[in-house]
Each structure stands twice: as structure tokens, then as C-alpha cells.
Short mmCIF file of C-alpha atoms and ligand atoms in Angstrom, two decimals:
data_model
loop_
_atom_site.label_atom_id
_atom_site.label_comp_id
_atom_site.label_asym_id
_atom_site.label_seq_id
_atom_site.Cartn_x
_atom_site.Cartn_y
_atom_site.Cartn_z
CA MET A 5 128.71 -89.02 38.44
CA PRO A 6 129.80 -90.98 41.54
CA SER A 7 132.03 -88.79 43.74
CA SER A 8 134.97 -91.18 43.80
CA PRO A 9 135.13 -93.73 40.95
CA THR A 10 137.91 -96.30 41.23
CA TYR A 11 140.07 -97.67 38.43
CA ASP A 12 143.00 -100.03 38.15
CA VAL A 13 144.92 -97.44 36.15
CA ILE A 14 144.38 -93.81 35.19
CA VAL A 15 146.26 -92.65 32.11
CA ALA A 16 146.71 -88.88 31.92
CA GLY A 17 147.50 -87.62 28.43
CA LEU A 18 146.10 -89.44 25.40
CA GLY A 19 148.60 -88.45 22.72
CA ALA A 20 150.81 -91.12 21.17
CA MET A 21 152.03 -92.75 24.38
CA GLY A 22 148.94 -92.40 26.56
CA SER A 23 146.47 -93.60 23.94
CA ALA A 24 148.70 -96.64 23.27
CA THR A 25 148.91 -97.34 27.01
CA ALA A 26 145.14 -97.02 27.53
CA TYR A 27 144.58 -99.50 24.70
CA GLN A 28 147.06 -102.05 26.05
CA LEU A 29 145.62 -101.85 29.56
CA ALA A 30 142.02 -102.15 28.39
CA ARG A 31 142.75 -105.14 26.16
CA ARG A 32 144.31 -106.84 29.21
CA GLY A 33 140.98 -106.43 31.01
CA ARG A 34 142.00 -103.61 33.37
CA ARG A 35 139.59 -100.89 34.44
CA VAL A 36 141.11 -97.85 32.75
CA LEU A 37 140.33 -94.16 32.77
CA GLY A 38 142.02 -92.08 30.06
CA LEU A 39 142.06 -88.30 30.50
CA ASP A 40 143.12 -85.59 28.10
CA ARG A 41 142.93 -81.83 28.42
CA PHE A 42 142.07 -81.56 24.69
CA THR A 43 140.46 -83.93 22.15
CA PRO A 44 143.23 -86.08 20.62
CA PRO A 45 144.48 -86.21 18.00
CA HIS A 46 145.07 -82.46 18.15
CA THR A 47 147.75 -79.98 17.14
CA ARG A 48 148.91 -78.58 20.49
CA GLY A 49 151.33 -81.33 21.55
CA SER A 50 153.87 -83.52 19.75
CA THR A 51 151.75 -85.94 17.71
CA HIS A 52 150.53 -84.17 14.57
CA GLY A 53 151.79 -83.43 11.08
CA HIS A 54 150.55 -86.53 9.17
CA THR A 55 153.80 -88.55 9.04
CA ARG A 56 156.65 -89.81 11.22
CA ILE A 57 159.77 -91.73 10.17
CA ILE A 58 160.36 -95.24 11.50
CA ARG A 59 163.98 -96.21 10.96
CA THR A 60 166.26 -98.98 12.13
CA ALA A 61 169.52 -97.34 11.00
CA TYR A 62 169.51 -95.58 14.35
CA TRP A 63 172.28 -93.04 13.82
CA ASP A 64 171.56 -91.57 17.24
CA ASP A 65 172.52 -94.72 19.18
CA PRO A 66 172.63 -98.39 18.14
CA SER A 67 171.01 -99.46 21.42
CA TYR A 68 167.65 -98.44 19.97
CA VAL A 69 167.88 -100.90 17.07
CA PRO A 70 166.40 -103.97 18.83
CA LEU A 71 163.61 -101.76 20.16
CA VAL A 72 162.74 -100.63 16.64
CA GLY A 73 162.45 -104.30 15.66
CA ARG A 74 159.96 -104.82 18.50
CA ALA A 75 158.14 -101.63 17.52
CA TYR A 76 157.62 -102.92 13.96
CA GLU A 77 155.90 -106.00 15.42
CA SER A 78 153.71 -103.79 17.59
CA TRP A 79 152.74 -101.61 14.60
CA ARG A 80 151.72 -104.71 12.65
CA GLU A 81 149.62 -105.94 15.58
CA LEU A 82 147.95 -102.53 15.78
CA GLU A 83 147.22 -102.62 12.06
CA ALA A 84 145.64 -106.06 12.43
CA ALA A 85 143.57 -105.03 15.46
CA SER A 86 142.38 -101.75 13.99
CA GLY A 87 142.03 -102.74 10.33
CA GLN A 88 143.91 -99.51 9.49
CA ARG A 89 147.05 -99.20 7.36
CA LEU A 90 149.46 -97.27 9.55
CA LEU A 91 152.92 -98.37 8.39
CA PHE A 92 154.32 -97.56 4.93
CA PRO A 93 157.73 -99.03 4.07
CA ALA A 94 159.34 -96.53 1.69
CA GLY A 95 163.06 -96.51 2.52
CA ALA A 96 165.12 -93.66 3.98
CA LEU A 97 168.39 -91.89 3.26
CA TYR A 98 170.85 -90.64 5.90
CA LEU A 99 173.06 -88.01 4.31
CA GLY A 100 175.99 -85.79 5.19
CA GLY A 101 179.59 -84.99 4.41
CA THR A 102 182.33 -87.61 4.66
CA ASP A 103 182.86 -86.71 8.35
CA SER A 104 179.14 -86.63 9.21
CA ALA A 105 178.29 -88.02 12.64
CA LEU A 106 174.81 -88.85 11.34
CA VAL A 107 176.12 -90.98 8.46
CA ALA A 108 178.75 -92.61 10.68
CA GLY A 109 176.10 -93.40 13.30
CA ALA A 110 173.70 -94.87 10.73
CA ARG A 111 176.56 -97.01 9.35
CA THR A 112 177.44 -98.27 12.83
CA SER A 113 173.86 -99.27 13.58
CA VAL A 114 173.27 -101.13 10.30
CA GLN A 115 176.59 -102.94 10.44
CA LEU A 116 176.32 -103.86 14.12
CA HIS A 117 172.83 -105.27 13.72
CA GLY A 118 173.03 -106.74 10.21
CA ILE A 119 170.37 -104.44 8.75
CA PRO A 120 170.12 -104.33 4.93
CA TYR A 121 171.68 -101.09 3.64
CA GLU A 122 173.55 -99.53 0.77
CA GLU A 123 176.43 -97.08 1.06
CA LEU A 124 176.08 -94.27 -1.48
CA SER A 125 178.17 -91.52 -3.06
CA ALA A 126 176.51 -88.31 -4.29
CA ALA A 127 175.88 -90.02 -7.67
CA GLY A 128 174.28 -92.98 -5.88
CA VAL A 129 172.03 -90.61 -3.94
CA ILE A 130 170.75 -89.14 -7.21
CA ARG A 131 170.02 -92.64 -8.53
CA HIS A 132 167.81 -93.34 -5.48
CA ALA A 133 166.41 -89.84 -5.20
CA PRO A 134 166.55 -88.05 -8.55
CA ALA A 135 164.95 -84.86 -7.17
CA LEU A 136 167.73 -84.34 -4.60
CA GLN A 137 170.76 -82.17 -5.36
CA PRO A 138 173.56 -83.31 -3.03
CA THR A 139 176.96 -81.59 -3.11
CA PRO A 140 179.71 -83.76 -4.70
CA ASP A 141 181.23 -84.60 -1.28
CA THR A 142 177.92 -85.99 0.06
CA VAL A 143 177.82 -89.59 1.26
CA ALA A 144 174.77 -91.50 2.42
CA ILE A 145 173.36 -94.70 3.84
CA TRP A 146 170.20 -96.02 2.16
CA GLU A 147 167.98 -98.15 4.40
CA PRO A 148 165.40 -99.82 2.16
CA GLU A 149 163.25 -101.11 5.05
CA ALA A 150 162.72 -97.78 6.82
CA GLY A 151 159.22 -96.43 6.60
CA LEU A 152 156.54 -93.98 7.59
CA VAL A 153 153.90 -94.19 10.29
CA LEU A 154 150.79 -92.03 10.58
CA PRO A 155 150.50 -90.23 13.93
CA GLU A 156 146.92 -88.91 13.93
CA LEU A 157 145.44 -92.16 12.60
CA ALA A 158 147.45 -94.13 15.15
CA VAL A 159 146.04 -92.10 18.06
CA THR A 160 142.50 -92.45 16.70
CA SER A 161 143.04 -96.20 16.35
CA PHE A 162 144.45 -96.62 19.87
CA LEU A 163 141.58 -94.64 21.38
CA SER A 164 138.81 -96.41 19.52
CA LEU A 165 140.31 -99.82 20.36
CA ALA A 166 140.70 -98.77 24.01
CA ALA A 167 137.07 -97.64 24.20
CA ARG A 168 135.93 -100.82 22.45
CA SER A 169 137.82 -102.84 25.10
CA GLY A 170 136.02 -101.00 27.88
CA ALA A 171 138.25 -98.02 28.75
CA ASP A 172 136.55 -94.81 29.90
CA ILE A 173 137.97 -92.07 27.69
CA HIS A 174 137.38 -88.53 28.95
CA VAL A 175 138.50 -85.73 26.64
CA GLU A 176 138.52 -82.01 27.47
CA GLU A 177 139.13 -83.06 31.09
CA PRO A 178 142.61 -82.12 32.37
CA LEU A 179 144.27 -83.73 35.32
CA LEU A 180 144.72 -80.81 37.72
CA GLN A 181 146.41 -82.60 40.58
CA TRP A 182 147.56 -86.06 41.60
CA THR A 183 148.06 -87.16 45.20
CA PRO A 184 149.56 -90.42 46.47
CA THR A 185 147.13 -92.29 48.73
CA GLY A 186 148.62 -95.28 50.57
CA ASP A 187 149.54 -97.60 47.71
CA GLY A 188 147.41 -95.80 45.10
CA VAL A 189 146.75 -92.37 43.65
CA ALA A 190 143.91 -89.81 43.73
CA VAL A 191 143.47 -87.70 40.62
CA THR A 192 141.54 -84.44 40.57
CA THR A 193 140.03 -82.91 37.44
CA PRO A 194 137.47 -80.11 37.02
CA ARG A 195 134.78 -82.84 37.04
CA GLY A 196 135.76 -84.66 40.24
CA THR A 197 138.23 -86.95 41.96
CA TYR A 198 139.11 -90.45 40.78
CA HIS A 199 141.11 -93.16 42.52
CA ALA A 200 143.37 -95.78 40.99
CA ASP A 201 146.07 -98.27 41.93
CA ARG A 202 148.37 -96.72 39.34
CA LEU A 203 148.66 -93.44 37.45
CA VAL A 204 150.48 -93.26 34.12
CA LEU A 205 151.56 -89.72 33.25
CA ALA A 206 151.95 -89.39 29.47
CA VAL A 207 151.42 -85.66 29.19
CA GLY A 208 154.19 -84.95 26.67
CA PRO A 209 155.35 -81.30 26.75
CA TRP A 210 153.30 -80.66 29.90
CA MET A 211 155.27 -83.21 31.96
CA SER A 212 157.37 -80.77 33.98
CA GLN A 213 154.24 -78.85 34.97
CA LEU A 214 152.80 -81.99 36.57
CA VAL A 215 156.10 -83.44 37.83
CA PRO A 216 158.38 -80.49 38.58
CA ASP A 217 160.67 -82.68 40.70
CA LEU A 218 161.19 -85.45 38.13
CA GLY A 219 164.96 -85.53 38.48
CA VAL A 220 165.57 -85.15 34.72
CA ALA A 221 165.47 -81.62 33.32
CA LEU A 222 162.94 -81.58 30.47
CA THR A 223 163.11 -78.78 27.88
CA VAL A 224 160.25 -78.07 25.50
CA GLU A 225 161.53 -77.12 22.05
CA ARG A 226 159.55 -75.37 19.31
CA GLN A 227 159.71 -77.18 15.96
CA VAL A 228 158.17 -76.06 12.68
CA MET A 229 157.09 -78.42 9.90
CA HIS A 230 156.41 -77.17 6.35
CA TRP A 231 154.78 -78.77 3.32
CA PHE A 232 156.06 -78.11 -0.20
CA ARG A 233 154.63 -78.81 -3.67
CA PRO A 234 156.66 -79.48 -6.82
CA LYS A 235 157.29 -76.72 -9.32
CA ALA A 236 154.90 -76.89 -12.27
CA THR A 237 157.60 -77.92 -14.75
CA VAL A 238 159.00 -81.01 -12.96
CA PRO A 239 157.86 -84.65 -12.75
CA GLY A 240 156.69 -84.34 -9.12
CA LEU A 241 158.06 -85.23 -5.70
CA ALA A 242 156.75 -88.78 -5.23
CA PRO A 243 158.65 -91.07 -2.80
CA ASP A 244 160.67 -92.58 -5.67
CA ARG A 245 162.05 -89.07 -6.39
CA VAL A 246 162.40 -87.87 -2.76
CA PRO A 247 162.22 -90.61 -0.11
CA SER A 248 162.34 -89.86 3.63
CA PHE A 249 165.68 -88.48 4.65
CA MET A 250 167.67 -87.10 7.55
CA TRP A 251 170.51 -84.92 6.33
CA GLU A 252 173.37 -83.38 8.31
CA TYR A 253 173.65 -80.34 6.05
CA GLU A 254 176.21 -78.67 8.30
CA PRO A 255 178.17 -80.34 11.09
CA GLY A 256 175.73 -80.91 13.98
CA HIS A 257 172.73 -79.50 12.06
CA ILE A 258 170.14 -81.84 10.62
CA TRP A 259 167.09 -81.38 8.44
CA TYR A 260 164.60 -84.05 7.44
CA SER A 261 161.86 -84.73 4.97
CA THR A 262 159.04 -87.22 4.60
CA PRO A 263 157.56 -87.95 1.18
CA ASP A 264 154.51 -86.48 -0.40
CA MET A 265 151.53 -88.59 0.76
CA GLY A 266 149.09 -86.35 -1.12
CA ASP A 267 149.53 -83.17 0.92
CA GLY A 268 153.02 -82.20 -0.25
CA LEU A 269 156.53 -83.11 0.80
CA LYS A 270 157.09 -82.34 4.49
CA ALA A 271 160.37 -80.83 5.69
CA GLY A 272 161.75 -79.35 8.88
CA ILE A 273 164.90 -78.82 10.90
CA HIS A 274 165.61 -81.41 13.61
CA HIS A 275 166.27 -79.56 16.90
CA ASP A 276 167.81 -76.03 16.72
CA GLY A 277 164.38 -74.69 17.85
CA ASP A 278 163.60 -72.12 20.54
CA THR A 279 163.06 -73.30 24.11
CA THR A 280 159.43 -72.72 24.96
CA ALA A 281 156.45 -73.92 27.03
CA PRO A 282 153.32 -75.64 25.72
CA ASP A 283 150.87 -73.00 26.94
CA THR A 284 152.79 -69.97 25.69
CA VAL A 285 154.59 -71.25 22.58
CA GLN A 286 154.47 -69.03 19.49
CA ARG A 287 152.02 -71.05 17.37
CA ASP A 288 152.11 -68.66 14.41
CA VAL A 289 154.76 -69.42 11.81
CA SER A 290 157.01 -66.47 10.99
CA ASP A 291 158.76 -65.45 7.78
CA SER A 292 162.08 -66.41 9.36
CA ASP A 293 160.73 -69.90 10.24
CA ILE A 294 159.87 -70.32 6.57
CA ALA A 295 163.12 -68.80 5.29
CA ARG A 296 165.26 -71.30 7.25
CA VAL A 297 163.70 -74.31 5.52
CA SER A 298 162.99 -72.67 2.16
CA SER A 299 166.71 -71.98 1.76
CA LEU A 300 167.44 -75.69 2.30
CA ILE A 301 164.74 -76.59 -0.23
CA GLU A 302 166.29 -74.24 -2.79
CA ARG A 303 169.73 -75.69 -2.11
CA PHE A 304 168.92 -79.41 -2.03
CA ILE A 305 165.49 -79.98 -3.67
CA PRO A 306 165.33 -77.49 -6.52
CA ASP A 307 162.26 -79.26 -8.01
CA ALA A 308 160.18 -78.13 -5.02
CA ASN A 309 158.57 -74.71 -4.90
CA PRO A 310 160.37 -73.12 -1.92
CA ALA A 311 157.21 -71.32 -0.71
CA PRO A 312 155.45 -73.82 1.59
CA VAL A 313 151.74 -74.53 1.06
CA ALA A 314 151.29 -75.13 4.80
CA SER A 315 153.29 -74.94 8.03
CA ALA A 316 152.63 -76.08 11.61
CA VAL A 317 154.31 -75.78 14.98
CA CYS A 318 155.00 -78.96 16.94
CA LEU A 319 156.85 -79.58 20.22
CA TYR A 320 159.78 -81.74 21.23
CA THR A 321 160.20 -82.59 24.91
CA ASP A 322 163.95 -83.01 25.25
CA THR A 323 166.04 -84.65 27.94
CA PRO A 324 169.65 -83.44 28.38
CA ASP A 325 171.05 -86.67 26.89
CA GLY A 326 168.34 -87.19 24.25
CA HIS A 327 167.18 -90.52 25.72
CA PHE A 328 163.60 -91.15 26.86
CA VAL A 329 162.25 -91.16 30.40
CA ILE A 330 160.31 -94.36 31.15
CA ASP A 331 160.29 -95.09 34.84
CA SER A 332 158.31 -94.88 38.04
CA HIS A 333 158.24 -91.58 39.89
CA PRO A 334 161.36 -91.27 42.09
CA ARG A 335 159.33 -91.14 45.34
CA HIS A 336 155.86 -92.44 44.40
CA PRO A 337 156.04 -95.92 42.84
CA ALA A 338 152.32 -95.92 41.97
CA VAL A 339 153.01 -93.10 39.49
CA LEU A 340 154.62 -94.07 36.19
CA ILE A 341 156.25 -91.62 33.82
CA ALA A 342 156.15 -92.04 30.02
CA SER A 343 158.16 -89.33 28.28
CA PRO A 344 159.64 -90.79 25.11
CA CYS A 345 160.34 -87.82 22.87
CA SER A 346 163.55 -85.81 22.29
CA GLY A 347 162.24 -85.76 18.71
CA HIS A 348 162.46 -89.51 18.05
CA GLY A 349 159.82 -91.28 20.17
CA PHE A 350 156.80 -91.73 17.94
CA LYS A 351 158.02 -94.84 16.12
CA PHE A 352 157.95 -96.65 19.48
CA ALA A 353 154.41 -95.61 20.48
CA PRO A 354 152.67 -99.03 20.30
CA LEU A 355 155.62 -100.68 22.06
CA ILE A 356 155.63 -97.97 24.76
CA GLY A 357 151.96 -98.77 25.32
CA GLU A 358 152.90 -102.40 25.98
CA ILE A 359 155.79 -101.40 28.26
CA MET A 360 153.67 -99.00 30.33
CA ALA A 361 150.92 -101.61 30.66
CA ASP A 362 153.55 -104.17 31.80
CA LEU A 363 154.85 -101.70 34.40
CA ALA A 364 151.37 -100.75 35.61
CA VAL A 365 150.08 -104.31 35.85
CA ASP A 366 153.15 -106.45 36.63
CA GLY A 367 155.61 -103.89 37.97
CA HIS A 368 158.24 -104.96 35.40
CA THR A 369 158.71 -105.53 31.68
CA SER A 370 160.90 -107.76 29.51
CA ILE A 371 162.29 -104.69 27.70
CA ASP A 372 165.60 -103.35 29.06
CA LEU A 373 164.78 -99.85 30.32
CA SER A 374 168.19 -99.00 31.79
CA LEU A 375 168.79 -96.25 29.20
CA PHE A 376 165.47 -94.65 30.13
CA ARG A 377 165.63 -94.72 33.93
CA ILE A 378 165.63 -91.40 35.74
CA ALA A 379 168.87 -92.36 37.52
CA ARG A 380 170.86 -93.44 34.46
CA SER A 381 174.50 -93.15 33.64
CA GLY A 382 173.85 -90.31 31.19
CA ARG A 383 175.49 -91.43 27.95
CA PRO A 384 174.62 -88.56 25.57
CA LEU A 385 173.30 -88.98 22.03
CA PRO A 386 176.02 -87.88 19.60
CA THR A 387 174.62 -84.97 17.62
CA ALA A 388 171.53 -83.89 19.52
CA HIS A 389 170.76 -80.24 20.28
C1 FAD B 420 157.89 -82.06 14.23
C2 FAD B 420 158.10 -83.39 14.88
C3 FAD B 420 158.62 -84.43 14.13
C4 FAD B 420 158.86 -85.67 14.73
N1 FAD B 420 159.33 -86.68 13.94
C5 FAD B 420 159.48 -87.91 14.47
C6 FAD B 420 159.83 -88.99 13.63
O1 FAD B 420 159.98 -88.84 12.41
N2 FAD B 420 159.96 -90.23 14.21
C7 FAD B 420 159.75 -90.42 15.53
O2 FAD B 420 159.89 -91.57 15.99
N3 FAD B 420 159.38 -89.42 16.36
C8 FAD B 420 159.24 -88.17 15.86
N4 FAD B 420 158.84 -87.12 16.66
C9 FAD B 420 158.65 -87.35 18.10
C10 FAD B 420 157.27 -87.91 18.42
O3 FAD B 420 156.28 -87.33 17.63
C11 FAD B 420 157.01 -87.75 19.92
O4 FAD B 420 158.00 -88.52 20.60
C12 FAD B 420 155.64 -88.26 20.34
O5 FAD B 420 154.64 -87.72 19.51
C13 FAD B 420 155.39 -87.88 21.80
O6 FAD B 420 154.10 -88.32 22.18
P1 FAD B 420 153.52 -88.06 23.64
O7 FAD B 420 152.35 -88.94 23.79
O8 FAD B 420 154.61 -88.14 24.63
O9 FAD B 420 153.08 -86.50 23.64
P2 FAD B 420 151.75 -85.84 23.07
O10 FAD B 420 151.31 -86.51 21.84
O11 FAD B 420 151.98 -84.37 23.05
O12 FAD B 420 150.64 -86.19 24.15
C14 FAD B 420 150.53 -85.57 25.38
C15 FAD B 420 149.05 -85.44 25.68
O13 FAD B 420 148.90 -85.06 27.04
C16 FAD B 420 147.77 -84.22 27.11
N5 FAD B 420 147.84 -83.48 28.37
C17 FAD B 420 148.74 -82.54 28.74
N6 FAD B 420 148.51 -82.12 29.99
C18 FAD B 420 147.45 -82.82 30.45
C19 FAD B 420 146.74 -82.84 31.67
N7 FAD B 420 147.07 -82.05 32.69
N8 FAD B 420 145.70 -83.69 31.80
C20 FAD B 420 145.33 -84.49 30.76
N9 FAD B 420 145.97 -84.49 29.58
C21 FAD B 420 147.03 -83.68 29.42
C22 FAD B 420 147.90 -83.35 25.87
O14 FAD B 420 146.69 -82.75 25.50
C23 FAD B 420 148.36 -84.38 24.84
O15 FAD B 420 147.27 -84.95 24.14
C24 FAD B 420 158.59 -85.88 16.10
C25 FAD B 420 158.05 -84.82 16.85
C26 FAD B 420 157.79 -83.60 16.25
C27 FAD B 420 157.24 -82.47 17.09
#
């Protein structure tokens, strides 16, 4: 290997955001090196578990709605380029009590942006989702155009398209150190040192290890997903009986589910997880992890067997206000930071790839990033954490 290969851009981290960025850069004819410490897609970061929700009824903050529209376009382009079906429109429910911040937020987003929706009472919920058992005071917003996207297949698609467009993809090769060099960056790995004009850091839960002085406090949060099968005596848990949902089951506490795509219905609690670190996180799933979600299954989806058939630990990388970090490094403009998580970033992955490629190549993008700058005004998301 030459001692000092030179690239236009090095992308460190090839999960959702890094693989998308490597693809976008390579298709624009840039010399790209993609590095990952593992072999993506893998189960140690934030991008596993078979399904993710893509939703426009953005209860968290209506400013994300136009971005979701752009993300849908990017998903369709990725499907066309890869020949893979990645996006499954199946509808989603946003549920809670009459004073639920989640339901109010979803209503605000759909009304503000003219998104098709239906306002439901508990009886209306049962019509849309006969396997759910809402309490009589439950209200909901039904968004028929929400859908599912497939995280592992997306990463595989991004990486194979990137390699096909000429990117060098090095797996099992961690970035150990990055050093600014004039107007570029030197990157050291166990295999050598590489130089590039730009470095994109998309290392997910490992970000604060590589950028301890980012200027936004990132917290890694342990999240557990579980898969459930129907009880033997019921008609099943297909999407027309339990669509995707996000449900504020107690004020400020949200659980979610994505439909059975052949491996069981997936459910988990959004946030409320232990603060952890990616190298030391408890990867085993405990009885109390299971009990927390099984009790919600017993309460709200009695047709499901409350003993999960599988469980997996995943990681959120949270900012204090729940908004993403997409910016250049505060002191080193050749280093770009892509940290869109706080538990809601995956739906934007192909669009983030375009944005990071714009920033790396042109120094700017047409997307308004003011919410995601390191030095932002700090408007918090309403019900996070
Ligand atoms: C349980 C769960 C459910 C979620 N549900 C949704 C949802 O329904 N909708 C939604 O939009 N979002 C959802 N999210 C959020 C979404 O999945 C994340 O925003 C997204 O996956 C983050 O991707 P990433 O590329 O930043 O991180 P990752 O995919 O973790 O990628 C980081 C990569 O960096 C690599 N790396 C780390 N250190 C180094 C190094 N030193 N050198 C080289 N490589 C390195 C890692 O190996 C990894 O591959 C969910 C997340 C979880 C955990």
C-alpha cells in the first residue's frame, strides 16, 4: 500500500449517514475513501433492527416536514439506482390521551403542511388497527402516507453503489486519529495514513470519542427493540391489524411499533434508556428490559404473545435539544460532522448523504441547516428525553 494515498474526501463511519455520503460523493466523481471499524451493516451502532418509520406528521417539530418530503424523493432515487425495494408505505398512527403532546404535535404538523390525515377517537383507532386496545380516552392521528424503510438493506445498497462508482471501501479499519494539515486532513488507521481535502465524520455513537470538543454535548442512550408473534388463537398481526405507531402511553413517555414484515411485530420504548457508551454498553437483554415492553404489549396489543421471540440493543446518540448536528467542525472547516440521530434520523439518511456531499464538494447546500448548526438557538423538541 502506498504510504500516503490522497483522496478528495474520507468518510469515517459507514452506517446510515456515512454509507449514504460515500455513495453521493462517488457518484459525483470524487475520489472517496470510506472507513469503518466494523463491517456494516452490523449490530453495534444505531442502524439495525430491520425497520425504521418514515413519517411526515412530525410531532417532534414541524420544521422537519419539508425535509421528510425531500427524503422521500431521495429514497425513491436510491430505489431506482439500486433496484432494491426499500420504502414501504403502510400508514402510521400517533396516539395518546386528549392532552398528549405527541398527538398535538402530529396534528400541528399535518395541518400546517397540508398532509393527508384523519383524526380518530378510540373507536376509530380500532377500525384502523383492530388488534390494538386503546383506552376509551385515547385520541389519534392517522397518517396514511407514512411508511417503513429498511436500514440494513439501505446500508448495503449505499455501499455497493459507492463501490460501483469507484469509492474505496475499507471495513474493519477504524480511524484512530485525524489531524488538520493546512487546508486538508490526515487520517491515521492501523493500516496507514491517508490524506484528503475533506473528512466527513459519521461515526454515530462514537462521535464524542473522536470529537470531544464538538460544542454540543452528545449522550449515548441504550435502546432495546423486541419482536413479538401473535397468540395462536388470533388472526395475526399483519399491518392492517397493527400498523406502525408512536404512542404516548403516559405523559412524556412514548412507545412505538413497526409491523410484522415476516419476523414478528417490533416494539420498543422511545428514549427513557440508560446513558451508556458504545464500547461498554450492556448488549445482553435483561428480564427487566423485556418486562417493560411486555407489559405494554399485554395492555395495548392483547393479540400478541407478550414473550418476545427476539430482542436487540441499539443506540441513540442524543443532543440536548433533540435536533441533529450537521455542520463543519468549530475550528477545522475541512472536517464535517454528520450526527443526525436523537432517535429520529434514519428516515433522512439518503438526503443526509446528499447534504454532506454538497458540503464537502461545494461548501454549502440548498437545504436550510440552521436547526442543525453547532451554534444554534437551542429550541428544544417538545417531549424528548
Ligand atoms: C432502536 C432504534 C430505533 C430507531 N427508529 C427510528 C425510526 O423509526 N425512524 C428514524 O428516522 N430513525 C430511527 N432511529 C434513528 C436512526 O436509526 C439513526 O439516526 C441512524 O441509524 C444513525 O446512523 P449513523 O450513521 O449516524 O450511525 P451508525 O449507523 O451507528 O454508524 C456509525 C458507524 O461509524 C462506525 N465507526 C465508529 N467509530 C469509527 C471509527 N473510529 N472509524 C471508522 N468507523 C467508525 C461504526 O462502526 C458505525 O458503522 C432509530 C434508532 C434506534 C437505535
